[in-house]
XYZ file of N, CA and C in Angstrom:
702
model
N 0.843 -1.202 0.000
C 0.000 0.000 0.000
C 0.880 1.253 0.000
N 0.547 2.204 -0.841
C 1.314 3.449 -0.931
C 0.712 4.491 0.006
N 1.540 5.140 0.848
C 1.023 6.151 1.792
C 0.725 7.474 1.085
N -0.355 7.511 0.337
C -0.656 8.678 -0.496
C -0.844 9.950 0.329
N -1.559 9.837 1.454
C -1.793 11.010 2.291
C -0.502 11.602 2.825
N 0.425 10.735 3.240
C 1.717 11.196 3.753
C 2.503 11.896 2.652
N 2.523 11.306 1.469
C 3.268 11.903 0.349
C 2.686 13.262 -0.035
N 1.360 13.381 -0.003
C 0.719 14.658 -0.331
C 1.078 15.712 0.713
N 1.037 15.325 1.999
C 1.383 16.260 3.069
C 2.831 16.713 2.946
N 3.753 15.768 2.704
C 5.172 16.109 2.541
C 5.383 17.017 1.334
N 4.658 16.747 0.245
C 4.784 17.570 -0.957
C 4.313 18.998 -0.684
N 3.225 19.137 0.080
C 2.716 20.471 0.422
C 3.728 21.241 1.265
N 4.359 20.546 2.215
C 5.365 21.201 3.055
C 6.590 21.582 2.228
N 6.977 20.698 1.296
C 8.120 20.997 0.416
C 7.838 22.240 -0.429
N 6.656 22.282 -1.037
C 6.292 23.424 -1.878
C 6.183 24.703 -1.056
N 5.491 24.615 0.078
C 5.322 25.793 0.922
C 6.634 26.295 1.490
N 7.468 25.374 1.974
C 8.745 25.774 2.566
C 9.661 26.457 1.567
N 9.742 25.922 0.356
C 10.623 26.513 -0.660
C 10.048 27.809 -1.220
N 8.725 27.907 -1.271
C 8.109 29.168 -1.676
C 8.414 30.243 -0.634
N 8.281 29.894 0.641
C 8.589 30.843 1.701
C 10.044 31.268 1.680
N 10.945 30.297 1.428
C 12.381 30.616 1.362
C 12.684 31.557 0.193
N 11.988 31.328 -0.949
C 12.199 32.181 -2.122
C 11.693 33.600 -1.883
N 10.643 33.721 -1.062
C 10.047 35.035 -0.795
C 10.573 35.650 0.508
N 11.617 35.027 1.060
C 12.109 35.411 2.389
C 12.364 36.907 2.517
N 12.998 37.477 1.529
C 13.344 38.902 1.583
C 12.147 39.796 1.293
N 11.125 39.227 0.660
C 9.977 40.045 0.258
C 8.884 40.087 1.318
N 8.926 39.127 2.264
C 7.881 39.070 3.290
C 8.305 39.901 4.498
N 7.610 40.995 4.801
C 7.999 41.844 5.936
C 7.731 41.168 7.275
N 8.509 41.535 8.271
C 8.387 40.942 9.607
C 7.003 41.211 10.212
N 6.387 42.337 9.844
C 5.077 42.676 10.402
C 3.996 41.697 9.954
N 4.283 40.921 8.888
C 3.355 39.880 8.452
C 3.714 38.545 9.095
N 5.020 38.255 9.195
C 5.464 36.977 9.742
C 5.009 36.777 11.182
N 5.203 37.768 12.020
C 4.882 37.624 13.441
C 3.399 37.338 13.685
N 2.469 38.125 13.102
C 1.037 37.802 13.305
C 0.639 36.440 12.750
N 1.233 36.049 11.606
C 0.894 34.752 11.020
C 1.372 33.611 11.905
N 2.558 33.772 12.525
C 3.039 32.749 13.460
C 2.081 32.610 14.640
N 1.538 33.726 15.104
C 0.563 33.686 16.199
C -0.689 32.937 15.753
N -1.147 33.217 14.529
C -2.345 32.554 14.003
C -2.137 31.048 13.900
N -0.977 30.625 13.352
C -0.708 29.198 13.233
C -0.518 28.557 14.605
N 0.044 29.324 15.534
C 0.173 28.820 16.898
C -1.178 28.573 17.533
N -2.084 29.527 17.374
C -3.441 29.379 17.912
C -4.195 28.242 17.221
N -3.954 28.076 15.919
C -4.586 26.962 15.186
C -4.113 25.621 15.729
N -2.802 25.544 16.032
C -2.254 24.309 16.611
C -2.872 24.029 17.977
N -3.063 25.073 18.776
C -3.686 24.902 20.088
C -5.117 24.372 19.935
N -5.856 24.920 18.960
C -7.234 24.467 18.719
C -7.266 22.997 18.304
N -6.339 22.597 17.421
C -6.257 21.193 16.989
C -5.911 20.298 18.180
N -4.995 20.779 19.025
C -4.605 20.015 20.202
C -5.757 19.809 21.168
N -6.571 20.846 21.354
C -7.729 20.738 22.259
C -8.736 19.722 21.722
N -8.979 19.751 20.417
C -9.910 18.792 19.811
C -9.410 17.360 19.979
N -8.084 17.187 19.890
C -7.509 15.854 20.080
C -7.586 15.429 21.543
N -7.390 16.383 22.434
C -7.351 16.088 23.868
C -8.696 15.607 24.396
N -9.785 16.170 23.883
C -11.107 15.830 24.425
C -11.543 14.417 24.040
N -10.771 13.744 23.197
C -11.124 12.386 22.792
C -10.573 11.333 23.746
N -9.856 11.759 24.801
C -9.180 10.802 25.676
C -10.158 9.847 26.359
N -9.636 8.692 26.731
C -10.430 7.694 27.444
C -10.055 7.635 28.920
N -8.736 7.671 29.220
C -8.259 7.585 30.592
C -7.324 8.760 30.879
N -7.849 9.787 31.521
C -7.058 10.975 31.834
C -5.822 10.644 32.673
N -5.928 9.780 33.712
C -4.724 9.463 34.495
C -3.600 8.865 33.647
N -3.962 8.061 32.634
C -2.941 7.456 31.768
C -2.210 8.518 30.965
N -2.950 9.494 30.470
C -2.346 10.568 29.672
C -1.460 11.447 30.553
N -1.936 11.770 31.758
C -1.139 12.590 32.676
C 0.128 11.849 33.089
N -0.006 10.546 33.404
C 1.162 9.745 33.778
C 2.189 9.708 32.653
N 1.711 9.519 31.414
C 2.615 9.485 30.260
C 3.328 10.817 30.085
N 2.596 11.907 30.293
C 3.186 13.234 30.139
C 4.264 13.486 31.199
N 3.969 13.097 32.444
C 4.933 13.315 33.534
C 6.189 12.466 33.326
N 5.981 11.153 33.098
C 7.128 10.266 32.917
C 7.902 10.617 31.645
N 7.166 10.921 30.589
C 7.827 11.300 29.334
C 8.654 12.553 29.479
N 8.086 13.553 30.195
C 8.821 14.791 30.429
C 10.071 14.564 31.258
N 9.962 13.700 32.276
C 11.127 13.395 33.121
C 12.228 12.719 32.316
N 11.844 11.738 31.507
C 12.827 11.036 30.673
C 13.494 12.000 29.690
N 12.663 12.843 29.058
C 13.193 13.810 28.101
C 14.169 14.787 28.736
N 13.833 15.250 29.932
C 14.714 16.189 30.634
C 16.007 15.508 31.068
N 15.902 14.275 31.591
C 17.095 13.550 32.037
C 18.043 13.252 30.874
N 17.467 12.890 29.733
C 18.289 12.614 28.543
C 18.692 13.880 27.802
N 18.035 15.003 28.156
C 18.257 16.281 27.476
C 18.085 16.114 25.961
N 16.921 15.570 25.593
C 16.652 15.297 24.185
C 16.720 16.555 23.321
N 16.281 17.681 23.880
C 16.273 18.910 23.086
C 17.669 19.273 22.610
N 18.647 19.198 23.512
C 20.022 19.529 23.129
C 20.556 18.541 22.109
N 20.256 17.252 22.297
C 20.731 16.231 21.359
C 20.179 16.470 19.958
N 18.865 16.712 19.874
C 18.237 16.926 18.562
C 18.700 18.249 17.953
N 18.835 19.270 18.802
C 19.280 20.575 18.316
C 20.689 20.476 17.714
N 21.579 19.767 18.398
C 22.946 19.602 17.903
C 22.964 18.809 16.595
N 22.069 17.809 16.499
C 21.982 17.022 15.272
C 21.580 17.890 14.091
N 20.528 18.687 14.262
C 20.085 19.559 13.173
C 21.132 20.620 12.844
N 21.831 21.108 13.869
C 22.875 22.114 13.614
C 23.990 21.516 12.756
N 24.368 20.274 13.052
C 25.407 19.618 12.250
C 24.937 19.409 10.816
N 23.675 19.018 10.654
C 23.141 18.809 9.305
C 23.085 20.116 8.524
N 22.615 21.170 9.175
C 22.524 22.479 8.513
C 23.909 22.958 8.094
N 24.887 22.753 8.967
C 26.271 23.147 8.655
C 26.848 22.280 7.542
N 26.595 20.978 7.622
C 27.132 20.043 6.634
C 26.629 20.356 5.227
N 25.347 20.701 5.134
C 24.766 20.999 3.820
C 24.888 22.487 3.463
N 25.613 23.209 4.294
C 25.982 24.606 4.029
C 24.786 25.542 3.870
N 23.767 25.299 4.691
C 22.670 26.258 4.763
C 23.081 27.361 5.729
N 22.706 28.571 5.411
C 23.109 29.698 6.252
C 22.090 29.936 7.361
N 22.600 30.328 8.526
C 21.764 30.716 9.656
C 21.930 32.220 9.860
N 20.858 32.944 9.637
C 20.920 34.400 9.774
C 20.369 34.815 11.137
N 20.992 35.824 11.716
C 20.540 36.327 13.003
C 21.048 35.478 14.153
N 20.319 35.453 15.229
C 20.697 34.724 16.439
C 20.622 33.216 16.204
N 21.754 32.521 16.310
C 21.814 31.091 16.020
C 20.929 30.282 16.963
N 20.969 30.616 18.259
C 20.204 29.872 19.250
C 18.702 30.025 19.010
N 18.255 31.261 18.718
C 16.838 31.505 18.455
C 16.396 30.772 17.184
N 17.278 30.769 16.167
C 16.975 30.076 14.906
C 16.788 28.587 15.154
N 17.734 27.961 15.866
C 17.664 26.524 16.122
C 16.469 26.161 17.003
N 16.138 27.051 17.941
C 14.988 26.802 18.806
C 13.703 26.754 17.980
N 13.556 27.711 17.064
C 12.373 27.738 16.202
C 12.403 26.568 15.222
N 13.590 26.210 14.761
C 13.744 25.075 13.841
C 13.231 23.796 14.503
N 13.569 23.606 15.771
C 13.119 22.432 16.515
C 11.593 22.393 16.624
N 11.009 23.552 16.925
C 9.553 23.635 17.057
C 8.881 23.229 15.748
N 9.398 23.744 14.627
C 8.836 23.428 13.312
C 9.024 21.946 12.991
N 10.204 21.405 13.311
C 10.482 19.992 13.035
C 9.518 19.085 13.785
N 9.293 19.355 15.066
C 8.377 18.527 15.864
C 6.947 18.712 15.366
N 6.589 19.933 14.970
C 5.242 20.200 14.455
C 4.928 19.341 13.243
N 5.880 19.226 12.328
C 5.640 18.467 11.109
C 5.896 16.971 11.265
N 6.779 16.586 12.186
C 7.168 15.176 12.298
C 6.414 14.408 13.381
N 6.025 15.080 14.456
C 5.514 14.336 15.606
C 4.262 14.942 16.229
N 3.527 15.750 15.477
C 2.279 16.272 16.043
C 1.244 15.153 16.095
N 0.323 15.266 17.029
C -0.691 14.230 17.190
C -1.496 13.990 15.931
N -1.871 15.067 15.228
C -2.703 14.941 14.025
C -1.966 14.190 12.918
N -0.681 14.512 12.720
C 0.097 13.851 11.670
C 0.240 12.351 11.935
N 0.621 12.000 13.169
C 0.840 10.596 13.504
C -0.487 9.825 13.478
N -1.534 10.429 14.038
C -2.844 9.780 14.018
C -3.311 9.586 12.574
N -3.072 10.596 11.733
C -3.454 10.482 10.328
C -2.707 9.365 9.624
N -1.410 9.215 9.952
C -0.614 8.156 9.336
C -1.094 6.781 9.790
N -1.391 6.640 11.093
C -1.894 5.368 11.614
C -3.253 5.035 11.000
N -4.126 6.040 10.921
C -5.462 5.828 10.362
C -5.393 5.389 8.905
N -4.530 6.052 8.126
C -4.395 5.671 6.716
C -3.821 4.264 6.603
N -2.854 3.937 7.480
C -2.268 2.609 7.436
C -3.263 1.523 7.787
N -4.164 1.809 8.740
C -5.140 0.812 9.190
C -6.311 0.655 8.227
N -6.796 1.798 7.696
C -8.044 1.748 6.923
C -7.931 2.310 5.499
N -6.817 2.979 5.214
C -6.677 3.621 3.901
C -7.312 4.997 3.837
N -7.930 5.434 4.927
C -8.587 6.746 4.980
C -7.524 7.833 5.217
N -7.345 8.728 4.251
C -6.327 9.769 4.385
C -6.944 11.154 4.604
N -8.184 11.187 5.080
C -8.889 12.449 5.304
C -8.134 13.354 6.273
N -7.643 12.787 7.372
C -6.928 13.587 8.375
C -5.680 14.224 7.772
N -4.909 13.435 7.014
C -3.669 13.950 6.428
C -3.951 14.992 5.348
N -5.019 14.809 4.585
C -5.367 15.797 3.557
C -5.784 17.117 4.206
N -6.530 17.024 5.296
C -6.924 18.237 6.021
C -5.696 18.940 6.582
N -4.769 18.144 7.114
C -3.530 18.708 7.672
C -2.684 19.335 6.574
N -2.674 18.721 5.388
C -1.861 19.220 4.277
C -2.304 20.620 3.852
N -3.615 20.874 3.918
C -4.142 22.195 3.543
C -3.559 23.272 4.444
N -3.499 22.993 5.754
C -2.929 23.961 6.676
C -1.407 23.992 6.573
N -0.797 22.819 6.348
C 0.665 22.728 6.338
C 1.304 23.520 5.207
N 0.643 23.596 4.054
C 1.262 24.315 2.941
C 1.386 25.805 3.254
N 0.395 26.347 3.977
C 0.469 27.756 4.368
C 1.436 27.948 5.532
N 1.390 27.021 6.503
C 2.307 27.115 7.634
C 3.749 26.992 7.162
N 4.019 26.056 6.244
C 5.375 25.850 5.737
C 5.884 27.082 4.998
N 4.989 27.786 4.319
C 5.385 29.002 3.612
C 5.865 30.069 4.595
N 5.119 30.246 5.680
C 5.500 31.224 6.700
C 6.771 30.789 7.422
N 6.845 29.503 7.785
C 8.035 29.007 8.473
C 9.264 29.076 7.561
N 9.055 28.772 6.264
C 10.163 28.823 5.304
C 10.719 30.219 5.134
N 9.856 31.233 5.286
C 10.320 32.620 5.190
C 11.246 32.972 6.351
N 11.158 32.226 7.441
C 12.037 32.443 8.590
C 13.252 31.530 8.550
N 13.036 30.250 8.214
C 14.105 29.253 8.295
C 14.883 29.075 6.989
N 14.303 29.484 5.863
C 14.988 29.312 4.591
C 14.922 27.872 4.091
N 15.796 27.537 3.143
C 15.765 26.214 2.517
C 16.250 25.102 3.442
N 16.809 25.446 4.582
C 17.220 24.429 5.556
C 16.026 23.619 6.042
N 14.827 24.147 5.847
C 13.613 23.421 6.226
C 13.479 22.101 5.478
N 14.122 21.998 4.299
C 14.040 20.771 3.506
C 14.637 19.575 4.240
N 15.534 19.840 5.206
C 16.144 18.747 5.957
C 15.136 18.047 6.861
N 14.030 18.704 7.144
C 12.999 18.115 8.001
C 12.203 17.042 7.246
N 12.074 17.198 5.936
C 11.198 16.328 5.150
C 11.575 14.843 5.188
N 12.868 14.464 5.022
C 13.185 13.025 5.098
C 12.827 12.427 6.456
N 13.051 13.192 7.520
C 12.710 12.712 8.856
C 11.204 12.555 9.002
N 10.447 13.531 8.506
C 8.988 13.452 8.565
C 8.477 12.244 7.792
N 9.012 12.055 6.595
C 8.574 10.932 5.756
C 8.864 9.602 6.441
N 10.058 9.481 7.048
C 10.448 8.234 7.714
C 9.547 7.943 8.915
N 9.293 8.971 9.743
C 8.482 8.782 10.953
C 7.038 8.430 10.600
N 6.447 9.198 9.692
C 5.038 8.948 9.345
C 4.862 7.623 8.614
N 5.826 7.248 7.769
C 5.738 5.956 7.081
C 5.873 4.800 8.076
N 6.693 5.001 9.108
C 6.829 3.966 10.142
C 5.490 3.738 10.833
N 4.769 4.816 11.135
C 3.450 4.682 11.753
C 2.424 4.146 10.749
N 2.571 4.530 9.490
C 1.655 4.057 8.449
C 1.730 2.535 8.304
N 2.941 2.023 8.116
C 3.097 0.581 7.936
C 2.955 -0.161 9.262
N 3.373 0.501 10.359
C 3.207 -0.112 11.663
C 1.752 -0.222 12.058
N 0.930 0.713 11.562
C -0.495 0.694 11.873
C -1.166 -0.595 11.441
N -0.693 -1.181 10.350
C -1.283 -2.426 9.855
C -1.008 -3.587 10.815
N 0.143 -3.541 11.509
C 0.484 -4.587 12.469
C -0.097 -4.287 13.854
N -0.284 -2.981 14.145
C -0.808 -2.593 15.451
C -2.310 -2.847 15.586
N -2.999 -2.901 14.454
C -4.460 -2.978 14.475
C -5.002 -4.062 15.413
N -4.464 -5.296 15.401
C -5.021 -6.319 16.295
C -4.647 -6.099 17.765
N -3.623 -5.267 18.032
C -3.108 -5.108 19.387
C -3.625 -3.861 20.087
N -4.093 -2.905 19.307
C -4.467 -1.602 19.861
C -5.978 -1.500 20.018
N -6.411 -1.111 21.208
C -7.839 -0.882 21.452
C -8.186 0.558 21.099
N -9.469 0.837 20.978
C -9.913 2.195 20.682
C -9.528 3.142 21.807
N -9.552 2.655 23.056
C -9.172 3.487 24.200
C -7.703 3.895 24.128
N -6.842 2.948 23.749
C -5.400 3.250 23.618
C -5.169 4.285 22.526
N -5.903 4.145 21.422
C -5.761 5.098 20.318
C -6.252 6.485 20.735
N -7.347 6.519 21.496
C -7.875 7.799 21.981
C -6.871 8.496 22.909
N -6.262 7.720 23.800
C -5.313 8.305 24.743
C -4.033 8.757 24.033
N -3.649 8.012 22.997
C -2.500 8.448 22.200
C -2.800 9.781 21.525
N -4.011 9.892 20.976
C -4.421 11.152 20.348
C -4.423 12.291 21.363
N -4.863 11.994 22.588
C -4.906 13.013 23.633
C -3.501 13.467 24.006
N -2.567 12.504 24.139
C -1.172 12.856 24.445
C -0.573 13.683 23.310
N -0.879 13.272 22.074
C -0.424 14.057 20.924
C -1.052 15.435 20.903
N -2.300 15.525 21.365
C -2.981 16.818 21.451
C -2.304 17.743 22.444
N -1.897 17.199 23.598
C -1.174 18.006 24.584
C 0.145 18.510 24.010
N 0.844 17.631 23.290
C 2.098 18.035 22.656
C 1.843 19.129 21.618
N 0.744 18.997 20.868
C 0.404 20.000 19.863
C 0.076 21.344 20.514
N -0.582 21.306 21.683
C -0.863 22.544 22.418
C 0.444 23.219 22.840
N 1.396 22.418 23.326
C 2.702 22.954 23.713
C 3.393 23.587 22.504
N 3.314 22.918 21.358
C 3.911 23.469 20.134
C 3.236 24.784 19.747
N 1.902 24.828 19.862
C 1.170 26.055 19.537
C 1.566 27.210 20.433
N 1.736 26.929 21.721
C 2.174 27.972 22.655
C 3.553 28.499 22.290
N 4.425 27.590 21.843
C 5.766 28.001 21.422
C 5.739 28.833 20.147
N 4.970 28.356 19.154
C 4.905 29.060 17.869
C 4.341 30.468 18.047
N 3.308 30.571 18.882
C 2.673 31.873 19.119
C 3.451 32.724 20.125
N 4.531 32.142 20.674
C 5.388 32.830 21.651
C 4.613 33.245 22.901
N 3.664 32.395 23.284
C 2.913 32.628 24.512
C 3.679 32.072 25.699
N 4.226 30.864 25.531
C 5.002 30.208 26.578
C 6.023 29.288 25.930
N 7.304 29.454 26.268
C 8.355 28.631 25.700
C 8.587 27.397 26.581
N 8.228 26.239 26.060
C 8.416 24.973 26.759
C 8.980 23.967 25.768
N 9.897 23.129 26.223
C 10.520 22.160 25.329
C 9.538 21.083 24.902
N 9.145 21.100 23.644
C 8.267 20.057 23.112
C 9.051 18.777 22.853
N 10.328 18.915 22.507
C 11.161 17.748 22.206
C 11.285 16.853 23.435
N 11.467 17.452 24.601
C 11.626 16.671 25.824
C 10.358 15.948 26.247
N 9.226 16.287 25.630
C 7.964 15.619 25.938
C 7.667 14.451 24.986
N 8.499 14.267 23.969
C 8.241 13.231 22.966
C 8.138 11.814 23.535
N 8.926 11.440 24.576
C 8.773 10.083 25.128
C 7.353 9.773 25.612
N 6.571 10.810 25.910
C 5.192 10.585 26.361
C 4.372 9.871 25.292
N 4.694 10.079 24.021
C 3.951 9.450 22.934
C 4.185 7.946 22.892
N 5.276 7.497 23.498
C 5.553 6.059 23.589
C 4.945 5.480 24.859
N 5.111 6.200 25.960
C 4.653 5.711 27.264
C 3.132 5.615 27.336
N 2.428 6.481 26.606
C 0.962 6.517 26.721
C 0.309 5.201 26.281
N 0.914 4.445 25.380
C 0.329 3.181 24.926
C 0.212 2.167 26.072
N 1.357 1.793 26.730
C 1.217 0.833 27.843
C 0.451 1.405 29.032
N 0.563 2.735 29.260
C -0.163 3.356 30.376
C -1.667 3.223 30.165
N -2.126 3.482 28.954
C -3.549 3.370 28.647
C -4.013 1.923 28.763
N -3.193 0.987 28.314
C -3.550 -0.426 28.402
C -3.685 -0.878 29.858
N -2.745 -0.423 30.710
C -2.799 -0.795 32.126
C -4.049 -0.257 32.796
N -4.401 1.000 32.515
C -5.594 1.579 33.131
C -6.857 0.900 32.621
N -6.830 0.416 31.387
C -8.011 -0.257 30.836
C -8.277 -1.581 31.533
N -7.265 -2.152 32.185
C -7.437 -3.403 32.900
C -8.219 -3.244 34.207
N -8.196 -2.021 34.738
C -8.789 -1.794 36.061
C -10.028 -0.896 36.031
N -10.253 -0.210 34.900
C -11.387 0.726 34.852
C -12.279 0.419 33.658
């Protein structure tokens, strides 16, 4: 089975990101800042919609706490940031302005496209049933978001695409094997955990509150067994 929804979403991000990079000098900052706020608020709205689908709130909270602790102890943000910095340097993409601020925003954009709840849920759904409605809906927003983000990050944004394709395809093909093992409650709680992560990303994009989204990524793994354990007792 070909992951058509994933390929369409990646293509939209590729087109939007490179269009934004090409228009980088033509887009004034007074437009970029409000648009980032709008996309941040949109991410928060998507996260809230995902969050209300949860089945076991204690499982989601436990996953978030344990995931955050693991992420902080491993300092995942620094590890991923250093990785992207090496890649950007290796491929000779230029970083304009404050390097730390650039890399911080780069990380937020990378997690938004690679590990948001909507993207992963869409990949799993398409893998299980062939329904790519979620990914097509996400692609419509992503092409505009990528254009705005590309105007800030430049063509270095293209380095995110192989990682996004690999992660979403893993969930797409893994979804076919997970189907007999995953209950609807586990899927709901995964969506809720992804929704919380998406809310954190939205707060970062809109510059309302800066919190490490990368360090919360382990929660997306922990929520599966946590939800299963709670389903045994409730």
